[in-house]
PDB file of C-alpha atoms and ligand atoms in Angstrom:
ATOM      1  CA  MET J1204      17.109 -69.078  -3.064  1.00 94.00           C
ATOM      2  CA  VAL J1205      14.717 -66.248  -2.162  1.00 97.00           C
ATOM      3  CA  SER J1206      14.139 -62.744  -3.432  1.00 97.00           C
ATOM      4  CA  LEU J1207      12.902 -59.632  -1.647  1.00 98.00           C
ATOM      5  CA  THR J1208       9.650 -58.958  -3.462  1.00 98.00           C
ATOM      6  CA  ALA J1209       8.216 -55.893  -1.750  1.00 98.00           C
ATOM      7  CA  THR J1210       9.116 -53.654   1.168  1.00 98.00           C
ATOM      8  CA  ARG J1211       7.800 -50.550   2.842  1.00 98.00           C
ATOM      9  CA  TYR J1212       8.680 -49.294   6.287  1.00 98.00           C
ATOM     10  CA  GLY J1213       7.915 -46.303   8.443  1.00 98.00           C
ATOM     11  CA  LYS J1214       6.457 -44.976  11.679  1.00 98.00           C
ATOM     12  CA  ASP J1215       2.888 -45.667  12.709  1.00 98.00           C
ATOM     13  CA  ASN J1216       0.762 -43.943  15.346  1.00 98.00           C
ATOM     14  CA  ILE J1217       2.639 -40.630  15.384  1.00 99.00           C
ATOM     15  CA  ARG J1218       0.453 -38.456  17.615  1.00 98.00           C
ATOM     16  CA  LEU J1219       0.259 -34.694  17.442  1.00 98.00           C
ATOM     17  CA  LEU J1220      -1.999 -31.806  18.300  1.00 98.00           C
ATOM     18  CA  LYS J1221      -1.482 -28.388  16.745  1.00 98.00           C
ATOM     19  CA  VAL J1222      -2.940 -25.150  18.080  1.00 98.00           C
ATOM     20  CA  GLU J1223      -3.317 -22.302  15.583  1.00 97.00           C
ATOM     21  CA  ARG J1224      -4.015 -18.829  16.956  1.00 97.00           C
ATOM     22  CA  ASP J1225      -5.936 -16.094  15.188  1.00 95.00           C
ATOM     23  CA  PRO J1226      -3.369 -13.320  14.484  1.00 95.00           C
ATOM     24  CA  SER J1227      -5.817 -10.562  15.497  1.00 96.00           C
ATOM     25  CA  ASN J1228      -7.059 -12.385  18.614  1.00 95.00           C
ATOM     26  CA  PRO J1229      -4.620 -14.943  20.068  1.00 94.00           C
ATOM     27  CA  ARG J1230      -7.323 -16.323  22.410  1.00 96.00           C
ATOM     28  CA  LEU J1231      -9.353 -17.368  19.324  1.00 97.00           C
ATOM     29  CA  GLN J1232      -7.787 -20.716  18.592  1.00 98.00           C
ATOM     30  CA  TYR J1233      -8.148 -23.760  16.330  1.00 98.00           C
ATOM     31  CA  VAL J1234      -6.998 -27.255  17.258  1.00 98.00           C
ATOM     32  CA  TYR J1235      -6.111 -30.210  15.054  1.00 98.00           C
ATOM     33  CA  GLU J1236      -5.326 -33.636  16.519  1.00 98.00           C
ATOM     34  CA  PHE J1237      -3.849 -36.286  14.242  1.00 98.00           C
ATOM     35  CA  THR J1238      -2.630 -39.851  14.357  1.00 98.00           C
ATOM     36  CA  ILE J1239      -0.233 -40.291  11.437  1.00 99.00           C
ATOM     37  CA  ARG J1240       1.445 -43.166   9.637  1.00 98.00           C
ATOM     38  CA  VAL J1241       4.491 -42.477   7.429  1.00 99.00           C
ATOM     39  CA  MET J1242       5.674 -45.287   5.140  1.00 99.00           C
ATOM     40  CA  LEU J1243       8.539 -45.098   2.627  1.00 99.00           C
ATOM     41  CA  GLU J1244       9.585 -47.108  -0.409  1.00 98.00           C
ATOM     42  CA  GLY J1245      13.025 -46.948  -2.016  1.00 98.00           C
ATOM     43  CA  ASP J1246      16.463 -48.468  -2.451  1.00 98.00           C
ATOM     44  CA  TYR J1247      17.263 -49.751   1.002  1.00 98.00           C
ATOM     45  CA  GLU J1248      17.207 -53.501   0.221  1.00 98.00           C
ATOM     46  CA  ALA J1249      20.646 -53.910   1.810  1.00 98.00           C
ATOM     47  CA  ALA J1250      19.097 -53.233   5.204  1.00 98.00           C
ATOM     48  CA  TYR J1251      17.013 -56.365   4.781  1.00 98.00           C
ATOM     49  CA  THR J1252      19.303 -58.642   2.796  1.00 98.00           C
ATOM     50  CA  ILE J1253      22.826 -57.936   4.152  1.00 98.00           C
ATOM     51  CA  ALA J1254      22.003 -56.203   7.432  1.00 98.00           C
ATOM     52  CA  ASP J1255      23.468 -52.891   6.207  1.00 98.00           C
ATOM     53  CA  ASN J1256      21.701 -49.980   7.929  1.00 98.00           C
ATOM     54  CA  GLY J1257      23.487 -47.429   5.722  1.00 98.00           C
ATOM     55  CA  PRO J1258      20.406 -46.535   3.628  1.00 98.00           C
ATOM     56  CA  ILE J1259      17.954 -46.360   6.524  1.00 98.00           C
ATOM     57  CA  VAL J1260      16.100 -43.131   7.324  1.00 98.00           C
ATOM     58  CA  THR J1261      15.136 -44.064  10.856  1.00 98.00           C
ATOM     59  CA  THR J1262      11.503 -44.270  11.776  1.00 98.00           C
ATOM     60  CA  ASP J1263      12.415 -42.063  14.748  1.00 98.00           C
ATOM     61  CA  SER J1264      13.551 -39.359  12.283  1.00 98.00           C
ATOM     62  CA  MET J1265      10.215 -39.739  10.468  1.00 98.00           C
ATOM     63  CA  LYS J1266       8.454 -38.935  13.747  1.00 98.00           C
ATOM     64  CA  ASN J1267      10.731 -35.918  14.335  1.00 98.00           C
ATOM     65  CA  THR J1268      10.200 -34.716  10.762  1.00 99.00           C
ATOM     66  CA  THR J1269       6.438 -34.951  11.190  1.00 99.00           C
ATOM     67  CA  HIS J1270       6.569 -32.754  14.300  1.00 98.00           C
ATOM     68  CA  ILE J1271       8.912 -30.206  12.668  1.00 99.00           C
ATOM     69  CA  LEU J1272       6.873 -29.923   9.466  1.00 98.00           C
ATOM     70  CA  ALA J1273       3.679 -29.552  11.533  1.00 98.00           C
ATOM     71  CA  LYS J1274       5.344 -26.625  13.331  1.00 98.00           C
ATOM     72  CA  LYS J1275       6.509 -24.984  10.078  1.00 98.00           C
ATOM     73  CA  ASN J1276       3.408 -25.555   7.912  1.00 98.00           C
ATOM     74  CA  PRO J1277      -0.361 -25.369   8.056  1.00 97.00           C
ATOM     75  CA  VAL J1278      -1.859 -28.717   9.036  1.00 98.00           C
ATOM     76  CA  SER J1279      -5.291 -27.894   7.632  1.00 98.00           C
ATOM     77  CA  PRO J1280      -6.634 -29.224   5.422  1.00 98.00           C
ATOM     78  CA  PRO J1281      -4.946 -32.531   6.285  1.00 98.00           C
ATOM     79  CA  GLU J1282      -4.712 -33.350   2.550  1.00 98.00           C
ATOM     80  CA  LEU J1283      -2.212 -30.467   2.190  1.00 98.00           C
ATOM     81  CA  PHE J1284      -0.189 -31.445   5.253  1.00 98.00           C
ATOM     82  CA  ALA J1285      -0.035 -35.077   4.082  1.00 99.00           C
ATOM     83  CA  SER J1286       1.262 -33.858   0.706  1.00 99.00           C
ATOM     84  CA  ILE J1287       3.893 -31.573   2.278  1.00 99.00           C
ATOM     85  CA  LEU J1288       5.086 -34.364   4.577  1.00 99.00           C
ATOM     86  CA  GLY J1289       5.150 -36.991   1.837  1.00 99.00           C
ATOM     87  CA  ALA J1290       6.988 -34.680  -0.586  1.00 99.00           C
ATOM     88  CA  HIS J1291       9.627 -33.958   2.061  1.00 99.00           C
ATOM     89  CA  PHE J1292      10.847 -37.562   2.131  1.00 99.00           C
ATOM     90  CA  VAL J1293      11.051 -38.097  -1.640  1.00 98.00           C
ATOM     91  CA  ASN J1294      12.701 -34.685  -2.128  1.00 98.00           C
ATOM     92  CA  THR J1295      15.203 -35.016   0.734  1.00 98.00           C
ATOM     93  CA  TYR J1296      16.486 -38.563   0.119  1.00 98.00           C
ATOM     94  CA  ASP J1297      17.506 -39.570  -3.431  1.00 98.00           C
ATOM     95  CA  HIS J1298      16.988 -43.266  -2.712  1.00 98.00           C
ATOM     96  CA  ILE J1299      13.402 -42.814  -1.452  1.00 98.00           C
ATOM     97  CA  HIS J1300      11.059 -43.037  -4.424  1.00 98.00           C
ATOM     98  CA  LYS J1301       7.602 -43.053  -2.870  1.00 98.00           C
ATOM     99  CA  SER J1302       6.017 -42.059   0.401  1.00 99.00           C
ATOM    100  CA  PHE J1303       2.646 -43.022   1.826  1.00 99.00           C
ATOM    101  CA  ILE J1304       1.096 -40.772   4.447  1.00 99.00           C
ATOM    102  CA  HIS J1305      -2.041 -41.811   6.320  1.00 99.00           C
ATOM    103  CA  ILE J1306      -3.653 -39.227   8.614  1.00 99.00           C
ATOM    104  CA  ILE J1307      -6.499 -39.827  11.033  1.00 99.00           C
ATOM    105  CA  GLN J1308      -7.981 -36.544  12.249  1.00 98.00           C
ATOM    106  CA  HIS J1309      -9.833 -36.799  15.560  1.00 98.00           C
ATOM    107  CA  ARG J1310     -12.804 -34.571  16.237  1.00 98.00           C
ATOM    108  CA  TRP J1311     -12.455 -31.487  18.407  1.00 98.00           C
ATOM    109  CA  THR J1312     -15.619 -29.481  17.834  1.00 98.00           C
ATOM    110  CA  ARG J1313     -15.860 -25.953  19.218  1.00 98.00           C
ATOM    111  CA  TYR J1314     -18.738 -25.736  21.697  1.00 98.00           C
ATOM    112  CA  GLU J1315     -21.041 -22.982  22.809  1.00 98.00           C
ATOM    113  CA  VAL J1316     -20.982 -21.239  26.174  1.00 98.00           C
ATOM    114  CA  ASP J1317     -23.920 -18.923  27.008  1.00 98.00           C
ATOM    115  CA  GLY J1318     -25.129 -19.280  23.405  1.00 98.00           C
ATOM    116  CA  ALA J1319     -21.851 -18.231  21.734  1.00 98.00           C
ATOM    117  CA  PRO J1320     -19.061 -20.388  20.248  1.00 98.00           C
ATOM    118  CA  HIS J1321     -16.243 -20.471  22.775  1.00 98.00           C
ATOM    119  CA  ASP J1322     -12.928 -19.280  21.401  1.00 98.00           C
ATOM    120  CA  HIS J1323     -10.699 -22.008  22.799  1.00 98.00           C
ATOM    121  CA  SER J1324     -12.856 -24.899  24.142  1.00 98.00           C
ATOM    122  CA  PHE J1325     -13.778 -28.012  22.208  1.00 98.00           C
ATOM    123  CA  LEU J1326     -15.534 -31.315  22.713  1.00 98.00           C
ATOM    124  CA  ARG J1327     -15.101 -34.776  21.248  1.00 98.00           C
ATOM    125  CA  ASP J1328     -18.515 -35.251  19.642  1.00 96.00           C
ATOM    126  CA  GLY J1329     -18.216 -38.887  18.645  1.00 96.00           C
ATOM    127  CA  ALA J1330     -15.746 -41.485  17.503  1.00 97.00           C
ATOM    128  CA  GLU J1331     -16.029 -40.427  13.860  1.00 98.00           C
ATOM    129  CA  VAL J1332     -12.712 -39.554  12.225  1.00 98.00           C
ATOM    130  CA  ARG J1333     -11.578 -37.835   9.046  1.00 98.00           C
ATOM    131  CA  ILE J1334      -9.055 -39.809   7.008  1.00 98.00           C
ATOM    132  CA  VAL J1335      -6.505 -38.680   4.438  1.00 99.00           C
ATOM    133  CA  ASP J1336      -4.138 -40.793   2.358  1.00 99.00           C
ATOM    134  CA  ALA J1337      -1.393 -39.266   0.230  1.00 99.00           C
ATOM    135  CA  GLU J1338       0.879 -41.271  -2.050  1.00 99.00           C
ATOM    136  CA  VAL J1339       3.743 -39.034  -3.161  1.00 99.00           C
ATOM    137  CA  HIS J1340       6.119 -40.021  -5.983  1.00 98.00           C
ATOM    138  CA  GLU J1341       9.604 -38.651  -6.599  1.00 98.00           C
ATOM    139  CA  ASP J1342       8.479 -37.229  -9.979  1.00 98.00           C
ATOM    140  CA  GLY J1343       6.178 -34.922  -7.969  1.00 98.00           C
ATOM    141  CA  LYS J1344       2.878 -36.675  -8.593  1.00 98.00           C
ATOM    142  CA  ILE J1345       0.559 -36.825  -5.583  1.00 99.00           C
ATOM    143  CA  PHE J1346      -2.377 -39.228  -5.316  1.00 99.00           C
ATOM    144  CA  LEU J1347      -4.826 -38.069  -2.652  1.00 98.00           C
ATOM    145  CA  SER J1348      -7.856 -39.622  -1.108  1.00 98.00           C
ATOM    146  CA  GLY J1349     -10.115 -38.368   1.641  1.00 98.00           C
ATOM    147  CA  GLY J1350     -12.383 -40.339   3.888  1.00 98.00           C
ATOM    148  CA  ILE J1351     -14.667 -40.681   6.859  1.00 98.00           C
ATOM    149  CA  SER J1352     -14.633 -43.599   9.260  1.00 98.00           C
ATOM    150  CA  ASP J1353     -16.733 -44.673  12.247  1.00 98.00           C
ATOM    151  CA  LEU J1354     -19.606 -42.255  11.595  1.00 98.00           C
ATOM    152  CA  LEU J1355     -22.387 -44.105  13.423  1.00 98.00           C
ATOM    153  CA  VAL J1356     -25.914 -43.303  12.199  1.00 98.00           C
ATOM    154  CA  LEU J1357     -29.390 -44.733  12.738  1.00 98.00           C
ATOM    155  CA  LYS J1358     -32.816 -43.966  11.285  1.00 98.00           C
ATOM    156  CA  SER J1359     -35.926 -45.340  12.933  1.00 98.00           C
ATOM    157  CA  THR J1360     -38.082 -45.425   9.775  1.00 98.00           C
ATOM    158  CA  GLY J1361     -37.749 -44.756   6.035  1.00 98.00           C
ATOM    159  CA  SER J1362     -36.088 -48.092   5.281  1.00 98.00           C
ATOM    160  CA  ALA J1363     -37.648 -51.190   3.700  1.00 98.00           C
ATOM    161  CA  PHE J1364     -36.259 -54.503   2.488  1.00 98.00           C
ATOM    162  CA  TYR J1365     -38.281 -56.868   0.324  1.00 98.00           C
ATOM    163  CA  GLY J1366     -38.241 -58.568  -3.077  1.00 98.00           C
ATOM    164  CA  TYR J1367     -35.112 -60.628  -2.433  1.00 98.00           C
ATOM    165  CA  ILE J1368     -34.557 -64.315  -3.263  1.00 98.00           C
ATOM    166  CA  GLN J1369     -36.945 -66.595  -1.390  1.00 98.00           C
ATOM    167  CA  ASP J1370     -35.639 -70.144  -1.359  1.00 98.00           C
ATOM    168  CA  LYS J1371     -35.262 -72.976   1.103  1.00 98.00           C
ATOM    169  CA  TYR J1372     -32.495 -71.075   2.927  1.00 98.00           C
ATOM    170  CA  THR J1373     -34.568 -67.939   3.503  1.00 98.00           C
ATOM    171  CA  THR J1374     -36.126 -67.127   6.862  1.00 97.00           C
ATOM    172  CA  LEU J1375     -35.841 -63.296   6.857  1.00 96.00           C
ATOM    173  CA  PRO J1376     -39.316 -61.723   6.765  1.00 95.00           C
ATOM    174  CA  GLU J1377     -39.861 -58.950   4.227  1.00 96.00           C
ATOM    175  CA  THR J1378     -40.338 -55.520   5.765  1.00 96.00           C
ATOM    176  CA  ARG J1379     -41.759 -52.202   4.552  1.00 96.00           C
ATOM    177  CA  ASP J1380     -40.476 -50.389   7.635  1.00 97.00           C
ATOM    178  CA  ARG J1381     -37.341 -51.208   9.581  1.00 97.00           C
ATOM    179  CA  ILE J1382     -34.598 -49.542  11.567  1.00 98.00           C
ATOM    180  CA  MET J1383     -31.492 -48.817   9.513  1.00 98.00           C
ATOM    181  CA  SER J1384     -28.131 -48.239  11.135  1.00 98.00           C
ATOM    182  CA  THR J1385     -24.556 -48.270   9.945  1.00 98.00           C
ATOM    183  CA  SER J1386     -21.088 -47.075  10.783  1.00 98.00           C
ATOM    184  CA  VAL J1387     -20.049 -45.174   7.678  1.00 98.00           C
ATOM    185  CA  ASP J1388     -16.688 -45.848   6.153  1.00 98.00           C
ATOM    186  CA  ALA J1389     -16.307 -43.720   2.997  1.00 98.00           C
ATOM    187  CA  THR J1390     -13.301 -42.965   0.781  1.00 98.00           C
ATOM    188  CA  TRP J1391     -13.080 -40.630  -2.202  1.00 98.00           C
ATOM    189  CA  LYS J1392     -10.172 -40.322  -4.645  1.00 98.00           C
ATOM    190  CA  TYR J1393      -9.052 -37.110  -6.321  1.00 98.00           C
ATOM    191  CA  ASP J1394      -7.581 -36.660  -9.783  1.00 98.00           C
ATOM    192  CA  VAL J1395      -3.782 -36.768  -9.620  1.00 98.00           C
ATOM    193  CA  PHE J1396      -1.989 -33.584  -8.479  1.00 98.00           C
ATOM    194  CA  GLU J1397       1.271 -32.525 -10.164  1.00 98.00           C
ATOM    195  CA  GLY J1398       2.942 -31.404  -6.929  1.00 98.00           C
ATOM    196  CA  VAL J1399       2.475 -29.746  -3.553  1.00 98.00           C
ATOM    197  CA  GLU J1400       1.724 -26.358  -5.157  1.00 98.00           C
ATOM    198  CA  ALA J1401      -1.133 -27.917  -7.131  1.00 98.00           C
ATOM    199  CA  VAL J1402      -2.507 -29.320  -3.861  1.00 98.00           C
ATOM    200  CA  ARG J1403      -2.081 -25.925  -2.188  1.00 98.00           C
ATOM    201  CA  ALA J1404      -4.027 -24.295  -5.025  1.00 98.00           C
ATOM    202  CA  SER J1405      -6.870 -26.773  -4.399  1.00 98.00           C
ATOM    203  CA  VAL J1406      -7.237 -26.496  -0.625  1.00 98.00           C
ATOM    204  CA  LYS J1407     -10.731 -25.014  -0.945  1.00 98.00           C
ATOM    205  CA  SER J1408     -12.019 -27.878  -3.070  1.00 97.00           C
ATOM    206  CA  LEU J1409     -10.280 -30.463  -0.843  1.00 98.00           C
ATOM    207  CA  GLU J1410     -11.984 -29.023   2.236  1.00 98.00           C
ATOM    208  CA  LYS J1411     -15.246 -28.821   0.307  1.00 98.00           C
ATOM    209  CA  GLY J1412     -14.766 -32.461  -0.765  1.00 98.00           C
ATOM    210  CA  TYR J1413     -14.764 -33.543   2.868  1.00 98.00           C
ATOM    211  CA  GLN J1414     -17.690 -31.316   3.915  1.00 98.00           C
ATOM    212  CA  SER J1415     -19.728 -32.302   0.865  1.00 98.00           C
ATOM    213  CA  ALA J1416     -19.105 -36.060   1.262  1.00 98.00           C
ATOM    214  CA  ARG J1417     -20.097 -35.881   4.928  1.00 98.00           C
ATOM    215  CA  GLU J1418     -23.211 -33.778   4.304  1.00 98.00           C
ATOM    216  CA  ILE J1419     -24.348 -35.896   1.338  1.00 98.00           C
ATOM    217  CA  THR J1420     -23.838 -39.066   3.363  1.00 98.00           C
ATOM    218  CA  LEU J1421     -25.884 -37.758   6.297  1.00 98.00           C
ATOM    219  CA  LYS J1422     -28.613 -36.144   4.173  1.00 98.00           C
ATOM    220  CA  THR J1423     -29.067 -39.119   1.859  1.00 98.00           C
ATOM    221  CA  PHE J1424     -29.101 -41.522   4.772  1.00 98.00           C
ATOM    222  CA  ALA J1425     -31.897 -39.472   6.358  1.00 98.00           C
ATOM    223  CA  THR J1426     -33.990 -38.630   3.297  1.00 98.00           C
ATOM    224  CA  ASP J1427     -33.689 -41.652   1.009  1.00 98.00           C
ATOM    225  CA  GLU J1428     -36.714 -43.959   1.273  1.00 98.00           C
ATOM    226  CA  SER J1429     -34.262 -46.814   1.359  1.00 98.00           C
ATOM    227  CA  ALA J1430     -34.928 -50.013  -0.611  1.00 98.00           C
ATOM    228  CA  SER J1431     -31.681 -51.525   0.727  1.00 98.00           C
ATOM    229  CA  VAL J1432     -28.282 -50.486   2.026  1.00 98.00           C
ATOM    230  CA  GLN J1433     -26.978 -51.183  -1.494  1.00 98.00           C
ATOM    231  CA  ALA J1434     -29.385 -48.709  -3.138  1.00 98.00           C
ATOM    232  CA  THR J1435     -28.795 -45.965  -0.554  1.00 98.00           C
ATOM    233  CA  LEU J1436     -25.024 -46.386  -0.790  1.00 98.00           C
ATOM    234  CA  TYR J1437     -25.127 -45.963  -4.584  1.00 98.00           C
ATOM    235  CA  ARG J1438     -27.163 -42.746  -4.300  1.00 98.00           C
ATOM    236  CA  MET J1439     -24.680 -41.286  -1.822  1.00 98.00           C
ATOM    237  CA  ALA J1440     -21.668 -42.052  -4.007  1.00 98.00           C
ATOM    238  CA  LYS J1441     -23.291 -40.746  -7.200  1.00 98.00           C
ATOM    239  CA  GLN J1442     -24.029 -37.396  -5.566  1.00 98.00           C
ATOM    240  CA  ILE J1443     -20.505 -37.007  -4.174  1.00 98.00           C
ATOM    241  CA  ILE J1444     -19.063 -37.487  -7.663  1.00 98.00           C
ATOM    242  CA  ALA J1445     -21.603 -35.044  -9.149  1.00 98.00           C
ATOM    243  CA  ASP J1446     -20.825 -32.421  -6.456  1.00 98.00           C
ATOM    244  CA  ASN J1447     -17.006 -32.583  -6.664  1.00 98.00           C
ATOM    245  CA  SER J1448     -15.405 -32.180 -10.077  1.00 97.00           C
ATOM    246  CA  GLN J1449     -11.953 -33.356  -8.877  1.00 98.00           C
ATOM    247  CA  VAL J1450     -13.307 -36.557  -7.296  1.00 98.00           C
ATOM    248  CA  ASN J1451     -13.202 -39.521  -9.677  1.00 98.00           C
ATOM    249  CA  GLN J1452     -14.046 -42.445  -7.397  1.00 98.00           C
ATOM    250  CA  VAL J1453     -15.999 -43.071  -4.197  1.00 98.00           C
ATOM    251  CA  SER J1454     -16.014 -46.237  -2.093  1.00 98.00           C
ATOM    252  CA  TYR J1455     -18.212 -47.115   0.848  1.00 99.00           C
ATOM    253  CA  ALA J1456     -18.150 -49.960   3.351  1.00 98.00           C
ATOM    254  CA  LEU J1457     -21.408 -49.995   5.286  1.00 98.00           C
ATOM    255  CA  PRO J1458     -22.009 -52.591   7.990  1.00 98.00           C
ATOM    256  CA  ASN J1459     -25.730 -53.251   8.350  1.00 98.00           C
ATOM    257  CA  LYS J1460     -26.276 -52.939  12.094  1.00 98.00           C
ATOM    258  CA  HIS J1461     -29.421 -54.943  12.656  1.00 97.00           C
ATOM    259  CA  TYR J1462     -32.183 -54.158  15.168  1.00 98.00           C
ATOM    260  CA  PHE J1463     -34.769 -56.924  15.246  1.00 96.00           C
ATOM    261  CA  ASP J1464     -38.414 -56.797  16.312  1.00 95.00           C
ATOM    262  CA  ILE J1465     -39.088 -58.702  19.551  1.00 98.00           C
ATOM    263  CA  ASP J1466     -42.190 -60.872  19.484  1.00 97.00           C
ATOM    264  CA  LEU J1467     -43.910 -60.260  22.862  1.00 98.00           C
ATOM    265  CA  SER J1468     -47.228 -61.852  21.891  1.00 98.00           C
ATOM    266  CA  TRP J1469     -46.532 -64.670  24.357  1.00 98.00           C
ATOM    267  CA  PHE J1470     -47.110 -62.094  27.150  1.00 98.00           C
ATOM    268  CA  GLU J1471     -50.782 -61.173  27.390  1.00 98.00           C
ATOM    269  CA  GLY J1472     -50.908 -60.886  23.574  1.00 98.00           C
ATOM    270  CA  LEU J1473     -48.648 -57.760  23.532  1.00 98.00           C
ATOM    271  CA  LYS J1474     -48.277 -56.481  19.946  1.00 98.00           C
ATOM    272  CA  ASN J1475     -44.632 -55.544  19.217  1.00 98.00           C
ATOM    273  CA  THR J1476     -43.872 -56.676  15.663  1.00 95.00           C
ATOM    274  CA  GLY J1477     -44.257 -55.056  12.218  1.00 93.00           C
ATOM    275  CA  ALA J1478     -46.188 -51.781  12.457  1.00 93.00           C
ATOM    276  CA  ASP J1479     -46.570 -52.290  16.250  1.00 97.00           C
ATOM    277  CA  ALA J1480     -42.847 -52.651  16.958  1.00 97.00           C
ATOM    278  CA  GLU J1481     -41.488 -50.227  19.547  1.00 98.00           C
ATOM    279  CA  VAL J1482     -39.005 -52.290  21.547  1.00 98.00           C
ATOM    280  CA  TYR J1483     -36.198 -53.764  19.452  1.00 98.00           C
ATOM    281  CA  ALA J1484     -33.233 -56.043  20.137  1.00 98.00           C
ATOM    282  CA  PRO J1485     -29.923 -54.541  18.937  1.00 98.00           C
ATOM    283  CA  GLN J1486     -27.765 -57.245  17.309  1.00 97.00           C
ATOM    284  CA  SER J1487     -24.016 -57.086  17.721  1.00 94.00           C
ATOM    285  CA  ASN J1488     -23.267 -59.908  15.292  1.00 95.00           C
ATOM    286  CA  PRO J1489     -23.430 -61.221  12.725  1.00 97.00           C
ATOM    287  CA  ASN J1490     -23.967 -58.114  10.610  1.00 98.00           C
ATOM    288  CA  GLY J1491     -24.349 -57.468   6.920  1.00 98.00           C
ATOM    289  CA  LEU J1492     -21.465 -55.671   5.211  1.00 98.00           C
ATOM    290  CA  ILE J1493     -22.287 -53.793   2.026  1.00 98.00           C
ATOM    291  CA  THR J1494     -19.427 -52.357  -0.047  1.00 98.00           C
ATOM    292  CA  ALA J1495     -19.068 -50.703  -3.441  1.00 98.00           C
ATOM    293  CA  THR J1496     -16.767 -48.505  -5.488  1.00 98.00           C
ATOM    294  CA  ILE J1497     -18.420 -46.026  -7.836  1.00 98.00           C
ATOM    295  CA  SER J1498     -16.298 -44.296 -10.504  1.00 98.00           C
ATOM    296  CA  ARG J1499     -16.826 -41.299 -12.763  1.00 98.00           C
ATOM    297  CA  GLY J1500     -17.495 -42.297 -16.387  1.00 94.00           C
ATOM    298  CA  ASP J1501     -18.183 -45.759 -17.767  1.00 80.00           C
TER     299      ASP J1501
HETATM  300  O1  URC U1480     -30.178 -53.650   2.912  1.00 72.61           O
HETATM  301  C1  URC U1480     -29.994 -54.871   3.013  1.00 72.61           C
HETATM  302  N1  URC U1480     -29.259 -55.534   2.065  1.00 72.61           N
HETATM  303  C2  URC U1480     -29.025 -56.889   2.115  1.00 72.61           C
HETATM  304  O2  URC U1480     -28.332 -57.443   1.221  1.00 72.61           O
HETATM  305  C3  URC U1480     -29.582 -57.583   3.208  1.00 72.61           C
HETATM  306  N2  URC U1480     -29.546 -58.884   3.574  1.00 72.61           N
HETATM  307  C4  URC U1480     -30.233 -59.000   4.739  1.00 72.61           C
HETATM  308  O3  URC U1480     -30.410 -60.074   5.397  1.00 72.61           O
HETATM  309  N3  URC U1480     -30.735 -57.786   5.122  1.00 72.61           N
HETATM  310  C5  URC U1480     -30.331 -56.881   4.186  1.00 72.61           C
HETATM  311  N4  URC U1480     -30.520 -55.539   4.065  1.00 72.61           N
END
């Protein structure tokens, strides 16, 4: 005897790029490139348990729907498009109770030609992506989170690490000045929205949420005289919550990408450690991984 405990199915890696043209100047254009995952939950157990495909919305139709809704609706901010897409499935099919939309937005940054922003040319300035997750329920409620992933940063000073447990397992030397580098993975959750129109009414604060989280992350990383990745992470998250009234929770996962001093004293007494360090050895593994979730209130 077995029972079907949990299911979800959908289409992953739906790719699309949308071009939006300025109505007064069609050569002034905006581009948005997404990789999207659509997952549905509902009453389609028969498809699993008795091989009855009757209740299946095909994953191919989910891909088609994504393209059609991207044509008929704004795709920016991605939080709104995720909400529109998620609401479509729970509103169109009575037996679908929840949808889960995950959007990865790839960077296309307008670049300058002869000192002026070009109206239709863009560059991929890094692997960093913007992330959106929308969980849409059939009662209309929408749970949104925004995020950043793969934002690779490094500072060459302004980071120390000392005062930690010294026991028989410890070999790490204390440092007042080290390189700090991480690939930022940040997620922030918004208060629940009562439907797509509530999301639409909040597009400014959703866009601001993304810009503010990114700017706070970069500024705090640069300016904090860091005692540890843990302490810098906490300062970032606290500020994002303070700066965004609709954000109630922030999570970070920060790999500590180590760069170690290289002792060159064996060669003619060359000084290259501590305050004399200039040439470092980047470490690919192992790496620290520092995570935390910080919530508004107690
Ligand atoms: O910022 C840090 N936090 C740690 O917990 C840790 N552990 C370690 O070896 N180096 C570091 N750096």
